Short mmCIF file of N, CA and C in Angstrom, two decimals:
data_model
loop_
_atom_site.label_atom_id
_atom_site.label_comp_id
_atom_site.label_asym_id
_atom_site.label_seq_id
_atom_site.Cartn_x
_atom_site.Cartn_y
_atom_site.Cartn_z
N MET A 1 0.87 -0.76 -0.21
CA MET A 1 -0.18 -0.87 0.46
C MET A 1 1.11 1.59 -0.14
N SER A 2 1.01 2.09 -0.78
CA SER A 2 1.61 3.39 -0.46
C SER A 2 1.22 4.91 0.17
N LYS A 3 2.03 4.91 0.89
CA LYS A 3 2.29 6.64 1.69
C LYS A 3 0.90 7.41 0.80
N ARG A 4 0.31 7.97 2.31
CA ARG A 4 -0.37 9.51 2.22
C ARG A 4 0.72 10.58 2.15
N ILE A 5 0.36 11.08 1.17
CA ILE A 5 1.31 12.48 1.54
C ILE A 5 0.45 13.61 1.74
N LEU A 6 1.32 14.16 3.02
CA LEU A 6 -0.60 15.66 2.79
C LEU A 6 0.81 16.89 2.06
N LEU A 7 -0.25 16.99 1.05
CA LEU A 7 0.31 18.50 0.79
C LEU A 7 -1.16 19.63 1.07
N PRO A 8 -0.43 20.03 2.12
CA PRO A 8 -1.88 21.83 3.04
C PRO A 8 -1.11 22.70 1.25
N CYS A 9 -2.83 23.34 2.03
CA CYS A 9 -2.81 23.82 0.58
C CYS A 9 -1.92 25.77 0.69
N GLU A 10 -1.89 25.99 2.24
CA GLU A 10 -1.35 27.53 1.75
C GLU A 10 0.30 26.68 1.88
N GLN A 11 1.03 25.60 1.80
CA GLN A 11 2.29 25.57 1.20
C GLN A 11 2.34 25.36 -0.29
N LEU A 12 1.50 24.47 -0.57
CA LEU A 12 1.42 24.78 -1.89
C LEU A 12 1.11 25.71 -2.52
N GLU A 13 0.30 26.59 -2.11
CA GLU A 13 0.24 28.19 -2.65
C GLU A 13 1.37 29.06 -2.38
N GLN A 14 2.31 28.62 -1.27
CA GLN A 14 2.84 29.48 -1.55
C GLN A 14 4.39 29.03 -2.52
N LEU A 15 4.66 27.64 -2.53
CA LEU A 15 5.02 27.46 -3.62
C LEU A 15 5.24 27.56 -4.67
N TYR A 16 4.01 27.09 -5.49
CA TYR A 16 3.60 27.08 -6.72
C TYR A 16 3.08 28.87 -6.94
N SER A 17 2.45 30.24 -6.52
CA SER A 17 2.26 31.02 -6.85
C SER A 17 2.86 32.09 -6.45
N THR A 18 3.16 31.79 -4.86
CA THR A 18 4.29 33.12 -4.28
C THR A 18 5.19 32.63 -5.09
N GLU A 19 6.14 31.52 -5.10
CA GLU A 19 8.30 31.20 -4.93
C GLU A 19 7.93 30.88 -7.00
N GLY A 20 7.19 30.38 -7.35
CA GLY A 20 6.95 30.66 -8.54
C GLY A 20 7.65 29.30 -9.47
N TRP A 21 7.61 28.12 -7.90
CA TRP A 21 8.26 26.91 -8.68
C TRP A 21 6.89 26.25 -9.24
N SER A 22 7.72 25.06 -9.82
CA SER A 22 7.07 24.39 -11.04
C SER A 22 6.99 23.51 -10.27
N MET A 23 4.88 22.16 -11.08
CA MET A 23 4.47 20.87 -10.29
C MET A 23 5.72 20.86 -10.01
N VAL A 24 6.48 20.17 -11.49
CA VAL A 24 7.26 19.35 -11.31
C VAL A 24 8.22 19.39 -10.42
N GLU A 25 8.92 20.45 -9.65
CA GLU A 25 9.75 21.10 -8.33
C GLU A 25 8.77 21.11 -7.18
N ILE A 26 7.82 21.06 -7.58
CA ILE A 26 7.30 20.55 -5.94
C ILE A 26 6.97 19.26 -5.48
N ALA A 27 6.43 18.30 -6.87
CA ALA A 27 6.43 17.27 -7.22
C ALA A 27 7.90 16.20 -6.14
N ALA A 28 9.05 16.96 -6.94
CA ALA A 28 10.26 15.97 -6.00
C ALA A 28 10.82 16.81 -4.76
N GLN A 29 10.33 18.50 -4.54
CA GLN A 29 10.70 18.12 -3.11
C GLN A 29 9.48 17.73 -2.42
N MET A 30 8.50 17.46 -2.60
CA MET A 30 7.86 16.32 -2.29
C MET A 30 7.65 15.07 -1.45
N GLY A 31 8.07 14.09 -2.53
CA GLY A 31 8.39 12.85 -2.38
C GLY A 31 7.02 11.94 -3.26
N CYS A 32 6.65 13.35 -4.24
CA CYS A 32 5.73 12.54 -5.10
C CYS A 32 5.39 12.93 -6.79
N CYS A 33 4.22 12.36 -7.04
CA CYS A 33 4.34 12.79 -9.04
C CYS A 33 3.92 14.20 -9.01
N ALA A 34 4.23 15.17 -10.31
CA ALA A 34 3.73 15.49 -10.62
C ALA A 34 1.86 16.01 -11.17
N ALA A 35 1.42 15.14 -11.09
CA ALA A 35 0.13 14.66 -11.18
C ALA A 35 -1.05 14.49 -9.98
N THR A 36 -0.66 13.89 -8.91
CA THR A 36 -0.57 14.24 -7.34
C THR A 36 -0.70 15.39 -7.02
N VAL A 37 0.52 16.34 -6.87
CA VAL A 37 0.42 17.87 -7.31
C VAL A 37 -0.65 18.48 -7.75
N SER A 38 -0.98 18.55 -8.78
CA SER A 38 -1.25 19.24 -10.47
C SER A 38 -2.92 19.09 -8.94
N LYS A 39 -3.55 18.08 -8.92
CA LYS A 39 -4.54 17.09 -8.56
C LYS A 39 -4.64 18.15 -7.22
N ARG A 40 -3.87 18.44 -6.55
CA ARG A 40 -3.51 18.54 -5.11
C ARG A 40 -3.72 20.61 -5.23
N ILE A 41 -3.10 20.71 -6.29
CA ILE A 41 -3.12 22.65 -6.84
C ILE A 41 -5.47 22.62 -7.47
N HIS A 42 -6.15 21.69 -7.99
CA HIS A 42 -6.95 22.21 -8.37
C HIS A 42 -7.78 21.94 -6.97
N GLU A 43 -7.77 20.99 -6.04
CA GLU A 43 -8.72 20.86 -5.34
C GLU A 43 -9.00 21.60 -4.12
N CYS A 44 -7.22 22.98 -4.00
CA CYS A 44 -7.16 23.66 -3.29
C CYS A 44 -7.81 24.83 -4.01
N GLY A 45 -7.82 25.25 -4.72
CA GLY A 45 -8.39 25.98 -5.87
C GLY A 45 -7.53 27.14 -6.10
N ILE A 46 -6.12 26.63 -6.30
CA ILE A 46 -4.59 27.48 -7.02
C ILE A 46 -5.20 28.29 -8.32
N LYS A 47 -5.17 28.78 -9.02
CA LYS A 47 -5.22 29.45 -10.47
C LYS A 47 -4.00 28.81 -10.46
N VAL A 48 -4.52 28.06 -11.69
CA VAL A 48 -3.00 27.52 -12.07
C VAL A 48 -2.38 27.81 -13.62
N ARG A 49 -0.91 28.09 -13.53
CA ARG A 49 -0.13 28.82 -14.85
C ARG A 49 -0.64 28.61 -15.77
N SER A 50 -1.28 29.48 -17.00
CA SER A 50 -0.90 28.68 -18.18
C SER A 50 0.46 28.33 -18.48
N GLY A 51 0.63 27.72 -19.98
CA GLY A 51 0.99 26.38 -20.13
C GLY A 51 2.54 27.21 -20.89
N ARG A 52 3.68 26.42 -20.55
CA ARG A 52 4.90 27.26 -21.10
C ARG A 52 5.27 27.97 -22.15
N PHE A 53 4.12 27.69 -22.95
CA PHE A 53 4.28 28.47 -24.36
C PHE A 53 3.20 29.05 -24.91
N PRO A 54 2.90 30.21 -25.06
CA PRO A 54 2.47 30.90 -25.30
C PRO A 54 1.15 30.59 -26.76
N SER A 55 0.38 30.24 -27.02
CA SER A 55 -0.84 30.25 -27.94
C SER A 55 -0.37 30.91 -29.36
N SER A 56 0.05 30.27 -30.11
CA SER A 56 0.33 30.75 -32.16
C SER A 56 -0.55 31.46 -32.17
N LYS A 57 -0.81 32.90 -32.61
CA LYS A 57 -1.46 33.21 -32.88
C LYS A 57 -1.14 33.31 -35.15
N ILE A 58 -1.19 31.85 -36.28
CA ILE A 58 -0.58 31.34 -37.12
C ILE A 58 -2.52 31.59 -37.78
N THR A 59 -2.87 32.65 -38.95
CA THR A 59 -4.00 32.25 -38.81
C THR A 59 -4.36 31.64 -40.33
N PRO A 60 -4.47 31.27 -41.21
CA PRO A 60 -4.89 30.62 -41.76
C PRO A 60 -4.28 31.81 -43.34
N GLU A 61 -5.07 32.49 -43.22
CA GLU A 61 -4.32 33.24 -43.93
C GLU A 61 -3.01 33.57 -44.43
N ILE A 62 -2.39 33.57 -43.12
CA ILE A 62 -0.99 34.18 -43.64
C ILE A 62 0.04 32.87 -43.58
N LEU A 63 -0.17 31.78 -43.06
CA LEU A 63 0.04 30.38 -43.74
C LEU A 63 0.03 29.94 -44.71
N GLU A 64 -1.53 30.21 -45.71
CA GLU A 64 -1.55 30.58 -47.34
C GLU A 64 -0.39 31.18 -47.70
N ARG A 65 -0.26 32.61 -47.16
CA ARG A 65 0.16 33.09 -48.31
C ARG A 65 2.10 32.79 -48.25
N LEU A 66 2.48 32.60 -47.26
CA LEU A 66 3.66 31.56 -46.67
C LEU A 66 3.96 30.65 -47.27
N TYR A 67 3.20 30.08 -47.43
CA TYR A 67 4.23 28.38 -48.03
C TYR A 67 3.30 28.41 -48.83
N SER A 68 2.48 28.32 -49.53
CA SER A 68 1.27 27.92 -51.12
C SER A 68 1.92 29.21 -51.54
N GLU A 69 2.33 30.27 -51.29
CA GLU A 69 2.17 31.65 -52.79
C GLU A 69 3.36 32.35 -52.55
N GLU A 70 4.45 32.51 -51.84
CA GLU A 70 5.59 32.35 -51.47
C GLU A 70 6.72 31.29 -51.50
N GLN A 71 5.59 30.18 -51.18
CA GLN A 71 6.92 29.25 -51.07
C GLN A 71 7.78 29.06 -50.62
N LEU A 72 8.25 29.08 -49.28
CA LEU A 72 9.19 29.76 -48.12
C LEU A 72 9.12 27.84 -47.61
N PRO A 73 10.06 27.94 -47.09
CA PRO A 73 10.66 26.72 -46.44
C PRO A 73 9.77 26.74 -44.93
N ILE A 74 9.21 25.42 -44.54
CA ILE A 74 9.02 25.41 -43.42
C ILE A 74 9.92 26.41 -42.60
N ALA A 75 11.35 26.01 -41.86
CA ALA A 75 12.10 26.33 -41.02
C ALA A 75 12.17 27.99 -40.91
N ARG A 76 11.58 28.83 -42.32
CA ARG A 76 11.82 29.77 -42.16
C ARG A 76 10.58 30.43 -42.00
N ILE A 77 9.72 30.16 -42.35
CA ILE A 77 8.31 29.93 -41.35
C ILE A 77 8.13 30.53 -40.29
N ALA A 78 8.40 29.18 -39.73
CA ALA A 78 8.27 28.96 -38.44
C ALA A 78 9.62 30.19 -38.06
N ALA A 79 11.19 30.45 -38.86
CA ALA A 79 11.72 31.74 -37.41
C ALA A 79 10.66 32.33 -37.81
N HIS A 80 9.73 32.69 -39.00
CA HIS A 80 9.73 34.58 -39.22
C HIS A 80 8.63 34.45 -38.32
N LEU A 81 7.50 34.08 -38.06
CA LEU A 81 6.72 33.59 -36.98
C LEU A 81 6.72 33.20 -35.15
N GLY A 82 8.26 32.58 -35.11
CA GLY A 82 8.52 32.42 -33.98
C GLY A 82 7.93 31.35 -33.28
N VAL A 83 7.74 30.38 -33.87
CA VAL A 83 7.28 29.44 -33.22
C VAL A 83 7.91 27.68 -33.63
N SER A 84 7.51 26.92 -33.69
CA SER A 84 8.73 25.52 -34.06
C SER A 84 8.58 25.64 -35.22
N ILE A 85 8.91 24.20 -36.31
CA ILE A 85 8.72 23.72 -37.36
C ILE A 85 7.54 22.57 -37.06
N GLY A 86 7.06 22.40 -35.88
CA GLY A 86 6.42 21.15 -35.69
C GLY A 86 4.82 21.87 -35.30
N THR A 87 4.74 23.54 -35.22
CA THR A 87 4.08 23.64 -34.94
C THR A 87 3.20 24.45 -36.42
N VAL A 88 3.93 24.77 -37.19
CA VAL A 88 4.23 25.10 -38.77
C VAL A 88 3.60 24.01 -39.84
N HIS A 89 4.17 22.41 -38.84
CA HIS A 89 3.76 21.27 -39.63
C HIS A 89 1.81 21.16 -39.09
N ASN A 90 1.68 21.56 -37.84
CA ASN A 90 0.48 21.40 -37.85
C ASN A 90 -0.62 22.07 -38.24
N ARG A 91 -0.51 23.35 -38.31
CA ARG A 91 -1.27 24.18 -38.48
C ARG A 91 -0.93 23.98 -39.66
N ARG A 92 -0.48 23.62 -40.80
CA ARG A 92 -0.22 23.49 -41.97
C ARG A 92 -1.30 22.03 -42.12
N ARG A 93 -2.38 21.25 -41.61
CA ARG A 93 -2.59 19.75 -41.92
C ARG A 93 -4.28 20.43 -40.98
N ALA A 94 -3.92 21.17 -40.13
CA ALA A 94 -5.14 21.58 -39.71
C ALA A 94 -6.05 22.61 -41.01
N TYR A 95 -5.43 23.33 -41.75
CA TYR A 95 -5.96 24.35 -42.36
C TYR A 95 -6.21 23.08 -43.54
N GLY A 96 -5.92 23.04 -43.86
CA GLY A 96 -6.14 21.19 -45.19
C GLY A 96 -5.01 22.02 -46.87
N LEU A 97 -3.96 22.48 -45.78
CA LEU A 97 -2.89 23.22 -46.97
C LEU A 97 -2.23 21.45 -47.40
N SER A 98 -2.77 21.14 -48.42
CA SER A 98 -1.91 19.84 -49.32
C SER A 98 -0.22 20.74 -48.78
N PRO A 99 0.55 19.57 -48.61
CA PRO A 99 1.58 19.70 -48.32
C PRO A 99 2.76 19.13 -49.83
N ARG A 100 3.61 20.12 -50.26
CA ARG A 100 4.30 20.67 -51.06
C ARG A 100 6.03 19.36 -52.00
N ARG A 101 5.38 18.95 -52.71
CA ARG A 101 6.56 17.95 -53.10
C ARG A 101 7.20 18.33 -52.57
N MET A 102 8.83 16.99 -52.66
CA MET A 102 9.73 17.45 -52.38
C MET A 102 10.28 17.78 -53.04
N ARG A 103 11.25 18.85 -53.75
CA ARG A 103 11.84 19.16 -55.22
C ARG A 103 13.27 18.65 -54.86
N LYS A 104 13.70 17.60 -56.56
CA LYS A 104 14.92 16.53 -56.54
C LYS A 104 16.33 17.95 -56.39
N ALA A 105 17.33 17.66 -56.27
CA ALA A 105 18.10 18.71 -56.06
C ALA A 105 19.17 18.61 -56.98
N PRO A 106 19.49 18.79 -58.04
CA PRO A 106 20.67 18.55 -59.08
C PRO A 106 20.98 17.37 -58.17
N ILE A 107 21.34 16.08 -59.70
CA ILE A 107 22.39 15.92 -59.33
C ILE A 107 24.00 16.17 -60.20
N SER A 108 24.73 16.38 -58.81
CA SER A 108 25.92 16.76 -58.98
C SER A 108 26.97 15.09 -59.02
N PHE A 109 28.30 15.64 -60.18
CA PHE A 109 28.74 14.48 -61.11
C PHE A 109 29.90 15.02 -61.52
N THR A 110 30.97 14.04 -61.15
CA THR A 110 31.90 14.08 -62.44
C THR A 110 31.86 13.15 -62.57
N ILE A 111 32.76 13.27 -64.28
CA ILE A 111 32.67 12.44 -65.08
C ILE A 111 34.27 11.63 -64.94
N ARG A 112 35.24 11.10 -64.86
CA ARG A 112 36.55 10.89 -64.15
C ARG A 112 36.98 9.96 -65.71
N PRO A 113 38.20 10.04 -66.07
CA PRO A 113 38.58 9.37 -67.70
C PRO A 113 38.68 7.75 -66.04
N LYS A 114 38.59 6.76 -67.20
CA LYS A 114 39.08 5.56 -67.42
C LYS A 114 40.50 5.06 -66.50
N THR A 115 40.19 4.96 -65.28
CA THR A 115 42.52 4.46 -65.17
C THR A 115 42.47 3.20 -65.27
N LYS A 116 43.39 2.07 -64.54
CA LYS A 116 43.96 1.18 -64.46
C LYS A 116 43.75 1.57 -62.74
N ARG A 117 43.09 0.47 -61.64
CA ARG A 117 43.89 0.73 -60.35
C ARG A 117 44.63 -0.71 -59.63
N ILE A 118 45.48 -0.54 -58.69
CA ILE A 118 46.34 -1.29 -57.91
C ILE A 118 45.95 -1.92 -57.15
N ARG A 119 45.14 -3.28 -57.09
CA ARG A 119 45.11 -3.75 -55.47
C ARG A 119 45.96 -4.69 -55.72
N GLU A 120 46.56 -4.82 -53.91
CA GLU A 120 47.11 -5.43 -53.85
C GLU A 120 46.24 -7.11 -53.00
N SER A 121 47.15 -7.26 -53.83
CA SER A 121 47.20 -9.09 -53.31
C SER A 121 48.10 -9.61 -52.87
N ARG A 122 48.00 -10.26 -51.86
CA ARG A 122 49.87 -10.53 -50.70
C ARG A 122 50.66 -10.27 -51.06
N ASN A 123 51.70 -11.20 -51.90
CA ASN A 123 52.78 -10.49 -51.37
C ASN A 123 53.15 -9.46 -53.25
N PHE A 124 52.03 -9.49 -54.14
CA PHE A 124 52.47 -8.92 -55.49
C PHE A 124 51.09 -8.20 -55.71
N PHE A 125 51.15 -7.07 -57.05
CA PHE A 125 50.19 -6.47 -57.13
C PHE A 125 49.68 -7.20 -58.67
N VAL A 126 48.61 -6.66 -58.36
CA VAL A 126 47.32 -6.90 -59.59
C VAL A 126 47.22 -5.90 -60.54
N TRP A 127 46.74 -6.26 -61.97
CA TRP A 127 46.41 -4.68 -62.18
C TRP A 127 44.93 -5.81 -62.66
N VAL A 128 44.35 -4.63 -62.69
CA VAL A 128 42.99 -4.86 -61.84
C VAL A 128 42.25 -3.84 -63.94
N SER A 129 41.57 -3.59 -64.85
CA SER A 129 41.15 -2.89 -65.52
C SER A 129 39.41 -1.94 -65.77
N GLY A 130 39.27 -0.94 -65.45
CA GLY A 130 38.09 -1.02 -64.72
C GLY A 130 37.53 0.34 -65.08
#
């Protein structure tokens, strides 16, 4: 049977709201998991802070213009809008923008003249045409 951990509301209020500790930090200090701290914070009626990331304001019109019309790479769109590449991909799918086909990079190669190579085999050399 697991032991019951006491998390007084006053102490949670002090650590979470006043001192700005995260739920994970409080859980590590109290010897429990973050889910327990979260549950107890809600039970105590403590106002929960917003998530780590502010919601991004990527409208369908902006993404359509940058992605479809201007054909900017996803990484550049993300940098321009101040969001992650994953966010741009998620919004593209959510707004129904079809993925672009990957452009094939031009193949660069050099033509080498045919030369004879020397390959060592045991104690003597063998000429190989090639």
